[in-house]
Amino acid sequence: MITRLSQLFLRTLRDDPADAEVPSHKLLVRAGYVRRIAPGVYSWLPLGLKVLREVERVVREEMDAIGAQEILLPALLPRDPYETSNRWTEYGQGLFRLKDRKGNDYLLGPTHEELFALTVKGEYNSYKDFPVTLYQVQTKYRDEERPRAGILRGREFVMKDSYSFDLTDEGLTASYRAHRDAYERILQRLGVKYVIVSATSGAMGGSASEEFLAESEIGEDTYVRCLESGYAANVEAVKTVVPEPIPFDGLPEAKVHETPDTPTIDTLVDWANGAGLDRTVTAADTLKNILVKTRVPGGEWELLGIGIPGDREVDAKRLEASLEPAEYVLLTETDFANNPFLVKGYIGPKALQENGVRYLVDPRVVDGTSWITGADAEGKHVVGLVAGRDFTPDGTVEAAEVRDGDPSPDGAGELVSARGIEVGHVFQLGRKYTDAFEVNVLGENGKPVRPTMGSYGIGVSRLVAVIAEQQHDDKGLRWPAEVSPANVHLVIANKDDAAREGAEALAAQLDGAGLSVILDDRKASPGVKFKDSELLGVPLIVVVGRGYADGNVELRDRFTGESREVPADSALDEVLAALRS
Ligand code: ATP
Ligand code: MG
C-alpha cells in the first residue's frame, strides 16, 4: 500500500503540546498520531491507528497461538452483575456509572470478570467443555484520578483481557503459564524492555499474580530487584526480612526522660546523643508512631497506630496494599482533639494500647528490640522500651518504605529500585467470580464442579505509548518494524521530473513487493520532509534526492542514523535486504 503524504490526513506540529510532560506524549501529538479530546480521552488519527492495529495484531496472534478464542462483550453494562460481585460499590470513584432513560443503572466496563463468568455459565455445563480461554480486545473505561501522559493512562483505553476457566488448580497453573509465556513473546516481538514482578505478597501462593513492567524512568510503578538472583517485585509486594528475636535478659529497664521540644525524629536523635546514653543513637533506634483511620467496606472508621523505625518513611502504596480491602486516611485536627491521649509528636505504644487502639508494627520490631519512643506526654520520651516485654503489638504491617540496599527477601543479596510502567498483568483469580455467580458444571463423577479462573490483561493502547517512550530519540519516534505504520518512508527530495518519476516507480515496486510505503510527495522543502520523516519514525527511510542524477538513492536507518547510497536500480533488493536484517 502507498500512503501519500500529500493526501494523508496528517498535520505534524513543530512545537510540543502545552499539556505534555513525557516524551512519548509530546511526540505522539507532534507527529499527528493522537489528538486530545478530554482529560484521558484521545482520538487516533491515521498513523496512530495503524500502530494501534499492529499492536493488536501481535497480541491476537499470540493469544490465538495459545488456543484462546476471541469474543467481544459490550462496554455498556448493566449494574446487576457488578452488584453481585460487589464491585459496583468496591470499584469506588473509578467506575463510570450512568443511567438509561428509564432510570436503570449502567456502567462502562473497567474489566470484565463478571461478564466472562456469566458468559461461560450461559454456554457450558459439562466437564467435557473445559478448559476454555476466552479473550477480547476492547475499549475500557476507568475514571482515573490522574489521567496521565496522553494514552499512557487514559480514562478510555484499549485492553486485551482474557479469562481462563479450568476445573483443577493444576489446570489453572497451566493456563496461567501459557499466558505468561504468551505475554513474554508479545513484549519481545514489540521490542519492549520489561521485567516480571510478583504483584502480591503471595497470600495465594508464590506466582498467583505477576505484573509485566516496561522499564521506564517516567513509570509510576517502583519496583525493586536483586541483581544476584533476578528476584523482582513491586514495592507493595516486598516482604521485609524479619530479624531473629533478641533475648530479654540483661536489657535495661525502660526509663521516661524529659525531652523538651523534640516532636520530630531529628530533634529526638539530637537530644538522645546529648543525654549521656553511652552510645550513639541514630534515627533507626527510634520508633515512630503514625496514626491513621481505617475503614473496611461498609464499616466504621477506626483508629490504627503504626510503629515503624524512625529512619524510614511510611510508603503510602505499601500501607494501602497491606490494609486492603480497608481504606485509610490521615487524622484531622478534630480527630486529635477528640482523642486527647494522642499527644502529637510524643505518641507511644502505651497510650495506644491502654485506649484500645489497634497497634501494628514494622516486621523489624521483633521481640527484644529496644526503642526510644514517645511517652504519651508533651516533651517526654521513653528510652529502652522493649518489644514483647514492655509492649505487645497487635501484629505487623508492611508499611515502611523499601530502600536500596535492603536485603532481598530471597536472601540472595541487596535490593535496588527502578521505575516501570505496567503493561500487563496475569492473575490466578481462583473461584471468586465463579462462586459469586454460582457457576457449576457437571463433573466426571456426576457431581457438580466449580471452575477456577485466571484473568490476564495487557494494555494495548498503553503499549503504543510505551514503545514510543522506550524507542524515541530527540528527533522523533522510532518504531520497531513489527508495529511501524509503514515499512518504508520514501522521501522525494528533488524537484526534478525524472527524480519524481523515479520515486513514483520505486514506490510502485515496493508496493508490488507487498511493502507498505509512506510516500512524501508533498510540495515542501527537503528540510521539512527530512524532519518529518524522523518525527514519524518509520525505521527505514529512502531518499530520492540529489544523487538521483547519478542513478543513486539513499537508505537511512532511523535507529542507527546511518545512511548509504545504493543504485536506484537495485533499491528494491536493498530495501528488502535491509528489512530482513
Ligand atoms: P495501573 O496500576 O497502571 O492503574 P491496573 O493494575 O489498574 O493498572 P489492570 O486492571 O491490571 O491495570 O489492567 C490490565 C492492563 O491494562 C494494565 O496492565 C495496563 O497495561 C492497562 N491499563 C490499565 N489502566 C489503564 C489506563 N488507565 N490507561 C491505559 N492502559 C491501562
Ligand atoms: Mg494490574
Coordinates of C-alpha atoms and ligand atoms in Angstrom, one line a residue:
M1 CA 0.0 0.0 0.0
I2 CA 1.2 3.5 -0.8
T3 CA 0.2 6.3 1.6
R4 CA 0.8 9.7 0.0
L5 CA 1.6 12.4 2.5
S6 CA 0.1 14.9 0.0
Q7 CA -3.3 13.2 0.7
L8 CA -2.9 11.8 4.2
F9 CA -5.0 13.3 7.0
L10 CA -2.0 14.5 8.9
R11 CA -0.6 17.7 10.4
T12 CA 2.7 17.5 12.2
L13 CA 3.4 20.1 14.8
R14 CA 6.6 21.9 15.3
D15 CA 6.0 22.7 19.0
D16 CA 5.3 20.4 21.9
P17 CA 1.8 20.5 23.2
A18 CA 1.5 22.6 26.3
D19 CA -0.1 19.9 28.4
A20 CA 2.6 17.2 27.6
E21 CA 5.3 16.3 30.0
V22 CA 6.7 13.0 28.9
P23 CA 8.5 12.5 25.6
S24 CA 6.1 9.8 24.2
H25 CA 3.1 12.1 24.7
K26 CA 4.8 15.1 23.1
L27 CA 6.0 13.1 20.1
L28 CA 2.7 11.2 19.5
V29 CA 0.9 14.5 19.4
R30 CA 3.5 16.3 17.4
A31 CA 3.7 13.5 14.9
G32 CA -0.1 13.6 14.4
Y33 CA -0.8 10.1 15.8
V34 CA -3.3 11.1 18.5
R35 CA -5.3 14.2 19.5
R36 CA -6.7 15.1 22.9
I37 CA -10.5 15.3 23.3
A38 CA -10.8 15.5 27.1
P39 CA -8.6 14.5 30.0
G40 CA -7.5 10.9 29.4
V41 CA -9.7 10.7 26.2
Y42 CA -7.9 10.7 22.9
S43 CA -8.7 10.3 19.2
W44 CA -6.5 8.1 17.0
L45 CA -5.5 9.7 13.7
P46 CA -4.5 7.5 10.7
L47 CA -0.9 6.8 11.6
G48 CA -1.6 6.3 15.2
L49 CA -4.5 3.9 14.4
K50 CA -2.1 1.9 12.2
V51 CA 0.3 1.4 15.1
L52 CA -2.5 0.5 17.4
R53 CA -3.8 -2.0 15.0
E54 CA -0.3 -3.5 14.6
V55 CA 0.0 -4.0 18.4
E56 CA -3.5 -5.6 18.4
R57 CA -2.4 -7.9 15.6
V58 CA 0.6 -9.1 17.6
V59 CA -1.5 -9.6 20.7
R60 CA -4.1 -11.5 18.8
E61 CA -1.6 -13.8 17.1
E62 CA -0.1 -14.8 20.4
M63 CA -3.4 -15.2 22.1
D64 CA -4.7 -17.4 19.2
A65 CA -1.4 -19.4 19.4
I66 CA -2.2 -20.5 23.0
G67 CA -5.7 -21.5 22.0
A68 CA -7.6 -18.5 23.4
Q69 CA -10.7 -17.7 21.5
E70 CA -11.7 -14.1 20.7
I71 CA -15.2 -12.8 21.6
L72 CA -16.5 -9.3 22.1
L73 CA -18.6 -8.2 25.0
P74 CA -20.3 -4.8 25.3
A75 CA -18.6 -2.0 27.1
L76 CA -22.0 -0.7 28.3
L77 CA -23.0 -3.0 31.1
P78 CA -26.0 -3.4 33.5
R79 CA -25.4 -2.9 37.2
D80 CA -26.6 -6.3 38.3
P81 CA -23.6 -8.5 37.7
Y82 CA -21.3 -5.9 39.3
E83 CA -23.7 -5.7 42.2
T84 CA -23.4 -9.5 42.6
S85 CA -19.6 -9.3 42.7
N86 CA -19.8 -6.2 44.9
R87 CA -17.7 -4.2 42.5
W88 CA -20.5 -1.7 41.8
T89 CA -19.5 -0.3 45.2
E90 CA -15.9 -1.6 45.7
Y91 CA -14.7 0.0 42.5
G92 CA -15.4 3.4 44.1
Q93 CA -14.9 6.5 42.0
G94 CA -13.0 4.7 39.3
L95 CA -16.2 3.4 37.8
F96 CA -18.1 5.4 35.1
R97 CA -21.8 4.9 36.2
L98 CA -24.7 6.1 34.2
K99 CA -28.5 5.8 33.9
D100 CA -30.7 4.9 31.0
R101 CA -33.9 6.8 30.2
K102 CA -35.9 4.5 32.4
G103 CA -33.6 5.2 35.4
N104 CA -31.8 1.9 35.3
D105 CA -28.2 1.9 36.4
Y106 CA -25.4 1.1 33.9
L107 CA -21.7 1.2 33.9
L108 CA -18.9 1.4 31.4
G109 CA -16.8 -1.7 31.8
P110 CA -13.4 -1.2 33.5
T111 CA -12.6 -5.0 33.2
H112 CA -15.0 -7.9 32.6
E113 CA -14.5 -10.8 35.1
E114 CA -18.2 -10.8 35.9
L115 CA -19.4 -11.0 32.3
F116 CA -17.0 -13.7 31.3
A117 CA -18.0 -15.8 34.2
L118 CA -21.7 -15.3 33.2
T119 CA -20.9 -16.0 29.6
V120 CA -19.3 -19.3 30.3
K121 CA -22.1 -20.2 32.7
G122 CA -24.6 -19.5 30.0
E123 CA -23.0 -21.7 27.4
Y124 CA -21.1 -24.6 29.1
N125 CA -22.4 -27.1 31.6
S126 CA -20.1 -30.2 31.5
Y127 CA -16.5 -31.1 32.4
K128 CA -16.1 -32.1 28.8
D129 CA -16.2 -28.4 27.8
F130 CA -13.2 -27.4 29.8
P131 CA -10.6 -26.0 29.9
V132 CA -11.5 -22.9 27.9
T133 CA -9.9 -19.5 27.5
L134 CA -11.7 -16.5 26.0
Y135 CA -10.4 -13.1 25.2
Q136 CA -11.4 -9.7 23.8
V137 CA -9.7 -6.6 22.6
Q138 CA -11.9 -3.9 23.8
T139 CA -12.3 -0.4 24.9
K140 CA -12.3 0.0 28.7
Y141 CA -13.4 2.9 30.8
R142 CA -12.0 4.0 34.2
D143 CA -12.4 7.4 35.7
E144 CA -8.7 7.6 36.6
E145 CA -8.0 10.1 39.4
R146 CA -4.9 11.3 37.4
P147 CA -5.1 10.6 33.7
R148 CA -1.5 11.0 32.5
A149 CA 0.8 11.2 29.6
G150 CA -1.8 11.1 26.9
I151 CA -2.7 7.5 26.0
L152 CA -0.4 6.1 28.7
R153 CA -3.0 6.4 31.4
G154 CA -6.3 7.1 29.7
R155 CA -9.8 7.1 31.0
E156 CA -10.8 5.4 27.8
F157 CA -8.2 2.8 26.6
V158 CA -7.8 -0.4 24.7
M159 CA -7.1 -3.5 26.7
K160 CA -6.8 -7.2 25.7
D161 CA -8.4 -9.1 28.5
S162 CA -8.6 -12.8 28.7
Y163 CA -10.0 -15.3 31.2
S164 CA -9.2 -18.9 31.6
F165 CA -11.6 -21.5 33.0
D166 CA -10.2 -24.7 34.4
L167 CA -11.6 -27.4 36.6
T168 CA -8.5 -28.1 38.6
D169 CA -5.8 -26.0 40.2
E170 CA -3.2 -27.7 38.0
G171 CA -5.2 -26.7 35.0
L172 CA -5.2 -23.1 36.2
T173 CA -1.5 -23.2 36.7
A174 CA -1.0 -24.4 33.1
S175 CA -3.3 -21.7 31.7
Y176 CA -1.5 -19.1 33.7
R177 CA 1.8 -20.4 32.5
A178 CA 0.6 -20.3 28.9
H179 CA -0.5 -16.7 29.3
R180 CA 2.7 -15.7 31.0
D181 CA 4.7 -17.2 28.1
A182 CA 2.5 -15.5 25.5
Y183 CA 3.0 -12.2 27.2
E184 CA 6.7 -12.7 27.1
R185 CA 6.5 -13.4 23.3
I186 CA 4.3 -10.4 22.7
L187 CA 6.7 -8.0 24.5
Q188 CA 9.7 -9.5 22.8
R189 CA 8.1 -9.0 19.4
L190 CA 7.2 -5.4 20.3
G191 CA 10.7 -4.8 21.3
V192 CA 9.6 -3.7 24.8
K193 CA 12.2 -4.0 27.6
Y194 CA 10.4 -5.4 30.6
V195 CA 10.7 -7.2 33.9
I196 CA 8.2 -9.5 35.5
V197 CA 7.4 -8.7 39.1
S198 CA 5.4 -10.5 41.7
A199 CA 2.5 -8.2 42.3
T200 CA 1.1 -9.5 45.6
S201 CA 2.9 -10.7 48.7
G202 CA 1.8 -14.2 47.7
A203 CA -1.1 -14.9 50.1
M204 CA -2.5 -17.2 47.4
G205 CA 0.8 -18.8 46.6
G206 CA 4.0 -17.6 45.0
S207 CA 3.1 -16.8 41.5
A208 CA -0.6 -16.0 41.9
S209 CA -0.2 -12.6 40.4
E210 CA 2.6 -11.1 38.4
E211 CA 2.9 -7.8 36.5
F212 CA 4.9 -7.1 33.4
L213 CA 6.6 -3.7 33.9
A214 CA 8.2 -1.9 31.0
E215 CA 11.4 -0.3 32.2
S216 CA 11.0 3.5 32.2
E217 CA 12.1 6.5 34.2
I218 CA 8.7 8.0 33.8
G219 CA 6.9 4.9 35.2
E220 CA 4.6 5.3 38.1
D221 CA 5.4 1.9 39.5
T222 CA 8.5 1.5 41.6
Y223 CA 9.9 -2.0 41.7
V224 CA 12.9 -3.5 43.3
R225 CA 15.2 -6.2 42.1
C226 CA 18.0 -8.3 43.3
L227 CA 20.8 -8.3 40.8
E228 CA 22.3 -11.5 42.2
S229 CA 19.1 -13.7 42.0
G230 CA 16.9 -11.9 39.4
Y231 CA 14.2 -11.5 42.1
A232 CA 11.9 -8.6 41.1
A233 CA 8.8 -7.4 42.9
N234 CA 6.5 -4.5 43.2
V235 CA 7.4 -2.4 46.2
E236 CA 3.9 -3.3 47.5
A237 CA 4.8 -7.0 47.4
V238 CA 8.2 -6.9 49.1
K239 CA 8.2 -8.8 52.4
T240 CA 10.5 -7.4 55.0
V241 CA 13.3 -9.7 56.0
V242 CA 12.5 -10.4 59.7
P243 CA 15.4 -10.4 62.1
E244 CA 15.8 -13.0 64.8
P245 CA 14.2 -12.1 68.2
I246 CA 16.6 -11.0 70.9
P247 CA 16.5 -12.5 74.4
F248 CA 15.3 -10.0 77.1
D249 CA 17.9 -10.9 79.7
G250 CA 20.1 -8.1 80.6
L251 CA 18.2 -5.5 78.7
P252 CA 18.0 -2.3 80.8
E253 CA 14.7 -1.1 82.2
A254 CA 12.7 1.3 80.2
K255 CA 13.0 4.9 81.5
V256 CA 11.0 8.0 80.8
H257 CA 13.0 11.1 80.1
E258 CA 12.2 14.8 79.9
T259 CA 12.9 15.6 76.2
P260 CA 11.6 19.2 75.8
D261 CA 11.0 20.3 72.2
T262 CA 11.6 17.0 70.5
P263 CA 8.5 16.5 68.4
T264 CA 10.4 15.2 65.3
I265 CA 12.8 12.3 64.9
D266 CA 15.7 14.6 64.1
T267 CA 15.2 16.7 67.3
L268 CA 14.8 13.5 69.3
V269 CA 18.0 12.0 67.9
D270 CA 19.9 15.2 68.8
W271 CA 18.5 15.1 72.3
A272 CA 19.5 11.4 72.7
N273 CA 23.0 12.0 71.6
G274 CA 23.4 14.7 74.2
A275 CA 21.8 12.8 77.0
G276 CA 24.7 10.6 78.0
L277 CA 23.1 7.3 76.9
D278 CA 26.6 5.7 76.5
R279 CA 26.0 5.0 72.8
T280 CA 25.5 6.8 69.5
V281 CA 21.8 7.0 68.7
T282 CA 20.5 7.1 65.1
A283 CA 17.0 7.5 63.8
A284 CA 16.9 3.7 63.3
D285 CA 16.9 3.4 67.1
T286 CA 13.7 5.4 67.5
L287 CA 10.2 4.0 67.0
K288 CA 7.9 6.5 65.2
N289 CA 4.2 6.0 65.7
I290 CA 1.9 7.2 63.0
L291 CA -1.9 7.4 63.4
V292 CA -4.4 6.7 60.6
K293 CA -8.1 5.9 60.5
T294 CA -9.1 2.8 58.6
R295 CA -12.5 1.5 57.4
V296 CA -13.4 -1.8 55.9
P297 CA -16.0 -1.6 53.2
G298 CA -19.3 -0.8 54.8
G299 CA -17.8 -0.4 58.2
E300 CA -17.0 2.4 60.6
W301 CA -13.8 4.4 60.8
E302 CA -11.3 3.1 63.4
L303 CA -8.0 4.4 64.7
L304 CA -4.9 2.5 63.8
G305 CA -1.4 3.1 65.2
I306 CA 1.5 2.1 63.1
G307 CA 5.0 1.8 64.6
I308 CA 8.0 1.9 62.2
P309 CA 11.7 2.6 62.8
G310 CA 12.3 6.3 62.8
D311 CA 14.7 6.3 59.9
R312 CA 12.0 5.2 57.5
E313 CA 9.0 6.9 56.0
V314 CA 5.6 5.3 55.5
D315 CA 5.1 4.2 51.9
A316 CA 1.5 5.1 51.1
K317 CA 1.2 2.4 48.5
R318 CA 2.6 -0.3 50.7
L319 CA 0.3 0.7 53.5
E320 CA -2.7 0.8 51.2
A321 CA -1.9 -2.7 49.8
S322 CA -1.4 -4.0 53.3
L323 CA -4.7 -2.7 54.6
E324 CA -6.8 -3.6 51.6
P325 CA -9.7 -4.0 51.3
A326 CA -9.9 -1.5 54.2
E327 CA -9.1 2.1 53.1
Y328 CA -7.2 4.6 55.3
V329 CA -7.0 8.4 55.8
L330 CA -4.7 10.5 57.9
L331 CA -6.1 12.0 61.1
T332 CA -7.6 15.5 61.2
E333 CA -7.1 18.1 63.9
T334 CA -10.6 17.2 65.1
D335 CA -9.6 13.6 65.5
F336 CA -6.7 14.6 67.7
A337 CA -8.9 16.9 69.7
N338 CA -11.4 14.0 70.2
N339 CA -8.7 11.7 71.4
P340 CA -6.6 13.7 73.9
F341 CA -4.4 10.6 74.7
L342 CA -2.8 11.2 71.3
V343 CA -0.1 13.7 72.1
K344 CA 1.2 14.8 68.8
G345 CA 5.0 14.3 68.4
Y346 CA 5.1 12.1 71.6
I347 CA 2.8 9.2 70.8
G348 CA 3.9 5.9 72.3
P349 CA 2.7 2.3 72.2
K350 CA 1.4 2.6 75.8
A351 CA -1.4 5.1 75.3
L352 CA -2.5 3.3 72.2
Q353 CA -2.8 0.0 73.9
E354 CA -4.4 1.5 77.0
N355 CA -7.0 3.2 74.9
G356 CA -7.8 0.1 72.8
V357 CA -6.3 1.5 69.6
R358 CA -5.1 -1.3 67.3
Y359 CA -1.3 -1.1 67.0
L360 CA 0.6 -2.7 64.2
V361 CA 4.4 -2.5 63.9
D362 CA 7.0 -2.9 61.2
P363 CA 8.2 -6.6 61.0
R364 CA 11.6 -5.4 62.1
V365 CA 10.2 -4.6 65.5
V366 CA 10.7 -8.1 66.8
D367 CA 10.7 -9.2 70.4
G368 CA 13.7 -8.0 72.3
T369 CA 14.3 -4.9 70.1
S370 CA 14.7 -1.8 72.3
W371 CA 13.4 1.5 71.3
I372 CA 13.3 5.2 72.0
T373 CA 9.8 6.3 71.5
G374 CA 7.0 8.7 72.7
A375 CA 5.9 8.6 76.3
D376 CA 2.5 10.0 75.6
A377 CA 3.1 13.3 77.3
E378 CA 4.3 16.7 75.9
G379 CA 8.1 16.8 75.9
K380 CA 8.6 13.2 77.1
H381 CA 10.1 10.1 75.6
V382 CA 10.9 6.7 76.9
V383 CA 14.3 5.1 76.3
G384 CA 14.7 1.3 76.3
L385 CA 11.2 0.3 75.6
V386 CA 11.4 -3.4 74.6
A387 CA 9.1 -5.1 72.2
G388 CA 7.5 -8.2 73.7
R389 CA 8.5 -7.1 77.2
D390 CA 7.1 -3.6 77.6
F391 CA 4.6 -3.6 74.8
T392 CA 2.9 -6.2 72.7
P393 CA 1.7 -5.0 69.3
D394 CA -1.4 -6.5 67.7
G395 CA 0.5 -7.6 64.7
T396 CA 2.9 -6.4 61.9
V397 CA 2.2 -4.3 58.9
E398 CA 4.3 -3.8 55.7
A399 CA 4.1 0.0 55.6
A400 CA 7.7 1.2 55.8
E401 CA 9.4 2.2 52.6
V402 CA 11.7 -0.3 50.9
R403 CA 15.2 1.2 50.3
D404 CA 18.1 0.4 48.1
G405 CA 20.4 -1.9 50.0
D406 CA 17.7 -3.6 52.0
P407 CA 18.2 -7.4 52.0
S408 CA 16.3 -9.3 49.2
P409 CA 13.5 -11.5 50.6
D410 CA 15.2 -14.5 48.9
G411 CA 18.4 -13.9 50.9
A412 CA 20.5 -13.6 47.7
G413 CA 21.7 -10.1 48.0
E414 CA 20.6 -6.5 48.2
L415 CA 17.6 -4.8 46.6
V416 CA 17.9 -1.9 44.1
S417 CA 15.0 0.1 42.9
A418 CA 13.9 1.1 39.4
R419 CA 10.8 2.5 37.8
G420 CA 8.4 0.9 35.4
I421 CA 5.1 1.2 33.6
E422 CA 2.7 -1.7 34.0
V423 CA 1.9 -3.1 30.6
G424 CA 0.5 -6.5 31.5
H425 CA -0.9 -8.4 34.5
V426 CA -1.5 -12.1 34.9
F427 CA -3.6 -13.2 37.8
Q428 CA -4.7 -16.6 39.2
L429 CA -8.0 -15.4 40.3
G430 CA -9.5 -18.7 41.6
R431 CA -13.1 -19.1 42.3
K432 CA -14.1 -15.6 43.4
Y433 CA -16.3 -14.9 40.4
T434 CA -17.5 -18.5 39.7
D435 CA -18.6 -18.5 43.4
A436 CA -20.3 -15.2 43.1
F437 CA -22.3 -16.4 40.0
E438 CA -22.6 -20.0 41.2
V439 CA -21.0 -21.3 38.0
N440 CA -21.3 -25.1 38.3
V441 CA -20.7 -27.7 35.7
L442 CA -21.2 -31.5 35.7
G443 CA -18.1 -33.3 36.8
E444 CA -16.7 -36.6 35.6
N445 CA -18.2 -38.4 38.6
G446 CA -21.6 -36.8 38.1
K447 CA -21.1 -34.3 40.9
P448 CA -21.0 -30.6 40.2
V449 CA -17.6 -28.8 39.9
R450 CA -16.9 -25.1 40.2
P451 CA -14.4 -23.8 37.6
T452 CA -11.4 -21.8 38.7
M453 CA -10.5 -18.7 36.8
G454 CA -7.4 -16.8 35.6
S455 CA -7.6 -13.2 34.5
Y456 CA -5.0 -11.7 32.2
G457 CA -4.8 -8.1 30.9
I458 CA -2.5 -6.3 28.5
G459 CA -2.6 -2.6 27.8
V460 CA -2.9 -2.4 24.0
S461 CA -3.2 1.4 23.7
R462 CA -0.7 1.9 26.6
L463 CA 1.8 -0.2 24.7
V464 CA 1.8 2.3 21.8
A465 CA 2.9 4.9 24.3
V466 CA 5.4 2.6 26.0
I467 CA 7.1 1.7 22.7
A468 CA 7.3 5.4 21.8
E469 CA 8.7 6.1 25.3
Q470 CA 11.4 3.4 25.1
Q471 CA 12.4 3.9 21.5
H472 CA 12.3 7.6 20.7
D473 CA 15.3 9.9 20.3
D474 CA 15.5 13.7 20.2
K475 CA 14.3 13.9 16.6
G476 CA 11.2 11.8 17.0
L477 CA 9.6 8.4 17.1
R478 CA 11.3 5.2 16.2
W479 CA 9.0 2.2 15.6
P480 CA 10.2 -1.3 15.7
A481 CA 9.4 -3.0 12.3
E482 CA 6.7 -5.1 13.9
V483 CA 4.4 -2.1 14.7
S484 CA 5.6 0.6 12.3
P485 CA 2.8 2.4 10.5
A486 CA 4.7 1.6 7.2
N487 CA 7.7 -0.5 6.1
V488 CA 9.4 2.3 4.2
H489 CA 9.2 6.1 4.3
L490 CA 10.1 7.3 0.8
V491 CA 11.1 11.0 0.6
I492 CA 11.1 12.8 -2.7
A493 CA 13.7 15.4 -2.1
N494 CA 14.3 16.6 -5.7
K495 CA 12.0 18.8 -7.8
D496 CA 13.4 17.3 -11.0
D497 CA 10.8 15.4 -13.0
A498 CA 13.0 12.4 -13.6
A499 CA 13.6 12.0 -9.9
R500 CA 9.9 12.4 -9.2
E501 CA 9.0 9.7 -11.7
G502 CA 11.8 7.5 -10.4
A503 CA 10.5 7.8 -6.9
E504 CA 6.9 7.0 -8.0
A505 CA 8.3 4.0 -9.9
L506 CA 10.2 2.8 -6.8
A507 CA 7.1 3.3 -4.6
A508 CA 5.1 1.1 -7.0
Q509 CA 7.9 -1.5 -7.0
L510 CA 7.9 -1.6 -3.2
D511 CA 4.2 -1.8 -3.1
G512 CA 4.3 -4.6 -5.6
A513 CA 6.6 -6.5 -3.3
G514 CA 4.0 -6.3 -0.6
L515 CA 5.5 -3.5 1.4
S516 CA 3.6 -0.5 2.8
V517 CA 5.1 2.8 1.8
I518 CA 4.7 6.3 3.1
L519 CA 5.5 8.4 0.1
D520 CA 6.4 12.0 0.8
D521 CA 5.2 13.6 -2.5
R522 CA 4.3 17.0 -0.9
K523 CA 5.5 20.3 -2.3
A524 CA 7.7 21.0 0.6
S525 CA 11.3 21.7 1.1
P526 CA 13.7 18.7 1.6
G527 CA 14.5 20.0 5.1
V528 CA 10.8 19.9 6.2
K529 CA 10.4 16.4 4.7
F530 CA 13.5 15.0 6.4
K531 CA 12.4 16.4 9.7
D532 CA 9.0 14.8 9.3
S533 CA 10.5 11.5 8.3
E534 CA 12.4 11.5 11.5
L535 CA 9.5 12.6 13.6
L536 CA 7.1 10.0 12.1
G537 CA 9.5 7.2 13.0
V538 CA 9.3 4.6 10.2
P539 CA 12.5 2.6 10.7
L540 CA 13.7 2.7 7.1
I541 CA 13.8 6.0 5.2
V542 CA 14.6 6.1 1.4
V543 CA 15.5 9.4 -0.1
V544 CA 15.3 10.1 -3.8
G545 CA 17.3 13.3 -3.9
R546 CA 20.4 14.9 -5.4
G547 CA 22.1 11.6 -6.1
Y548 CA 19.4 10.5 -8.3
A549 CA 21.0 12.3 -11.3
D550 CA 23.9 9.8 -10.8
G551 CA 21.5 6.9 -10.5
N552 CA 21.6 6.6 -6.7
V553 CA 19.1 6.8 -3.9
E554 CA 19.9 7.0 -0.2
L555 CA 18.9 4.5 2.5
R556 CA 18.7 5.8 6.0
D557 CA 18.4 3.7 9.1
R558 CA 16.2 5.5 11.6
F559 CA 17.6 3.6 14.5
T560 CA 21.3 3.9 13.9
G561 CA 21.2 7.1 11.9
E562 CA 23.4 5.5 9.3
S563 CA 22.9 6.3 5.7
R564 CA 24.3 4.9 2.5
E565 CA 23.9 5.4 -1.3
V566 CA 22.6 2.5 -3.4
P567 CA 22.0 2.3 -7.1
A568 CA 18.3 3.2 -7.9
D569 CA 18.1 0.0 -10.0
S570 CA 18.8 -2.3 -7.1
A571 CA 16.9 -0.2 -4.5
L572 CA 14.1 -2.7 -4.1
D573 CA 16.5 -5.5 -3.3
E574 CA 18.5 -3.3 -0.9
V575 CA 15.3 -2.3 0.9
L576 CA 14.1 -5.9 1.1
A577 CA 17.5 -6.9 2.5
A578 CA 17.5 -4.1 5.0
L579 CA 14.1 -5.0 6.2
R580 CA 15.1 -8.6 6.6
S581 CA 18.1 -7.8 8.8
Ligands
ATP1 P1 -2.4 0.7 36.8 O1 -1.7 0.1 38.0 O2 -1.4 1.2 35.8 O3 -3.5 1.6 37.1 P2 -4.1 -1.6 36.8 O4 -3.3 -2.5 37.7 O5 -5.2 -0.9 37.2 O6 -3.0 -0.6 36.1 P3 -5.2 -3.8 35.3 O7 -6.5 -3.7 35.9 O8 -4.3 -4.9 35.7 O9 -4.4 -2.4 35.4 O10 -5.3 -3.8 33.7 C1 -4.6 -4.6 32.8 C2 -3.7 -3.7 31.9 O11 -4.5 -2.6 31.3 C3 -2.6 -3.0 32.7 O12 -1.5 -3.8 32.9 C4 -2.3 -1.8 31.8 O13 -1.4 -2.2 30.8 C5 -3.6 -1.5 31.2 N1 -4.3 -0.3 31.8 C6 -4.8 -0.2 33.0 N2 -5.3 1.0 33.2 C7 -5.0 1.7 32.1 C8 -5.3 3.1 31.7 N3 -5.9 3.9 32.5 N4 -4.9 3.5 30.5 C9 -4.2 2.7 29.7 N5 -4.0 1.4 30.0 C10 -4.4 0.9 31.2
MG2 MG -2.7 -4.5 37.5

